[in-house]
């Protein structure tokens, strides 16, 4: 009887611990990568540094340039861009150490965080987009 009671208690503890570690954010990997690689400029709330760095939260640029996001993350961006009616001309550095899956995770996080509802980008789509980057 003691073994049965011990087994039940052990099962309850394991289930309880499993529930504690459950994270309902499907974009947790992307969030962690964003915090490490992007947050310094674009900030935790996606609002960026006003007037210097374009925001990602509510960004019309993300929607209009969905096909270029993987290339922008991998190779950076230079020149003027228009985001939500504001012109930005601060270069974004390349991050060519990120893998394709990491880039996909970041894209999916920023496309679905801060009220953005820009859908899902697959790993295969990122690979295809990176093959077609116009890098000078």
XYZ file of C-alpha atoms in Angstrom:
136
model
C 0.000 0.000 0.000
C 2.860 2.398 0.789
C 4.344 1.878 -2.689
C 1.002 2.724 -4.294
C 0.621 5.857 -2.180
C 4.208 6.904 -2.911
C 3.639 6.311 -6.646
C 0.502 8.457 -6.639
C 2.237 11.276 -4.774
C 5.195 11.116 -7.139
C 2.867 11.265 -10.156
C 1.062 14.298 -8.721
C 4.361 16.096 -8.090
C 5.578 15.368 -11.635
C 2.305 16.590 -13.171
C 2.353 19.713 -11.002
C 5.940 20.528 -12.013
C 5.067 19.962 -15.668
C 2.253 22.472 -15.397
C 4.558 25.049 -13.826
C 6.987 24.834 -16.725
C 4.231 25.045 -19.359
C 4.505 28.258 -21.341
C 1.520 29.249 -23.439
C 3.596 31.545 -25.685
C 4.106 29.654 -28.962
C 6.782 32.160 -29.938
C 8.989 31.756 -26.850
C 12.083 30.822 -28.902
C 11.584 33.896 -31.072
C 11.086 36.073 -28.022
C 14.354 34.867 -26.490
C 16.206 35.450 -29.768
C 14.585 38.889 -30.151
C 15.630 39.855 -26.633
C 19.225 38.852 -27.381
C 19.583 40.187 -30.930
C 17.008 42.909 -31.557
C 15.668 44.381 -28.342
C 18.599 46.718 -27.755
C 17.436 48.908 -30.645
C 13.781 47.960 -31.144
C 13.085 47.816 -27.381
C 11.078 45.309 -25.331
C 7.759 46.851 -26.372
C 8.647 47.000 -30.085
C 8.357 50.809 -30.068
C 12.092 51.316 -30.740
C 14.064 54.484 -30.125
C 11.797 57.320 -31.206
C 12.969 59.049 -34.350
C 16.075 56.893 -34.735
C 15.007 53.261 -35.034
C 11.723 52.206 -36.647
C 9.108 50.555 -34.467
C 8.064 46.939 -34.982
C 4.852 47.244 -32.970
C 2.031 48.153 -35.347
C 4.512 48.567 -38.190
C 3.079 48.896 -41.683
C 6.602 48.178 -42.973
C 6.468 44.609 -41.631
C 3.299 43.962 -43.599
C 4.443 45.654 -46.808
C 7.873 43.973 -46.771
C 6.985 40.534 -45.452
C 8.975 38.848 -48.226
C 12.125 40.793 -47.289
C 12.180 40.261 -43.507
C 14.494 37.237 -43.569
C 16.955 39.087 -45.809
C 16.813 42.204 -43.635
C 17.545 40.212 -40.485
C 20.375 38.250 -42.122
C 22.001 41.045 -44.180
C 20.905 44.246 -42.466
C 19.359 47.294 -44.083
C 20.679 50.653 -45.244
C 18.969 53.667 -46.719
C 15.740 55.472 -46.085
C 12.618 53.539 -45.208
C 9.123 54.762 -44.411
C 7.410 53.232 -41.381
C 3.968 54.404 -40.336
C 4.482 57.674 -42.215
C 7.864 58.449 -40.613
C 11.161 58.329 -42.514
C 14.075 56.459 -40.919
C 17.632 56.332 -42.206
C 19.573 54.521 -39.484
C 21.443 51.451 -40.777
C 20.448 48.116 -39.304
C 23.463 45.825 -38.902
C 23.559 42.380 -40.466
C 23.175 39.358 -38.258
C 24.621 36.593 -40.388
C 25.270 34.295 -37.416
C 21.579 33.507 -36.987
C 20.417 30.231 -38.502
C 17.400 29.981 -40.772
C 15.275 28.503 -37.972
C 16.328 31.309 -35.632
C 15.370 33.890 -38.248
C 11.990 32.188 -38.703
C 11.452 32.253 -34.943
C 12.261 35.972 -34.741
C 9.983 36.787 -37.685
C 7.116 34.838 -36.149
C 7.616 36.532 -32.804
C 7.670 40.095 -34.162
C 4.816 39.351 -36.570
C 2.590 38.202 -33.712
C 3.635 40.371 -30.768
C 2.541 43.860 -29.600
C -0.819 43.558 -31.342
C 0.714 42.582 -34.687
C -1.292 39.943 -36.521
C 0.937 39.287 -39.529
C 0.656 35.518 -39.672
C 3.118 32.669 -39.638
C 6.299 32.249 -41.686
C 7.597 28.714 -42.122
C 11.199 27.596 -41.866
C 11.012 26.488 -45.524
C 9.760 29.933 -46.544
C 12.702 31.593 -44.771
C 15.158 29.317 -46.591
C 13.554 30.212 -49.917
C 13.517 33.943 -49.159
C 17.187 33.888 -48.129
C 18.134 32.249 -51.445
C 16.614 35.233 -53.248
C 18.138 38.096 -51.242
C 19.419 40.998 -53.293
C 22.699 41.529 -51.501
C 25.174 44.013 -52.918
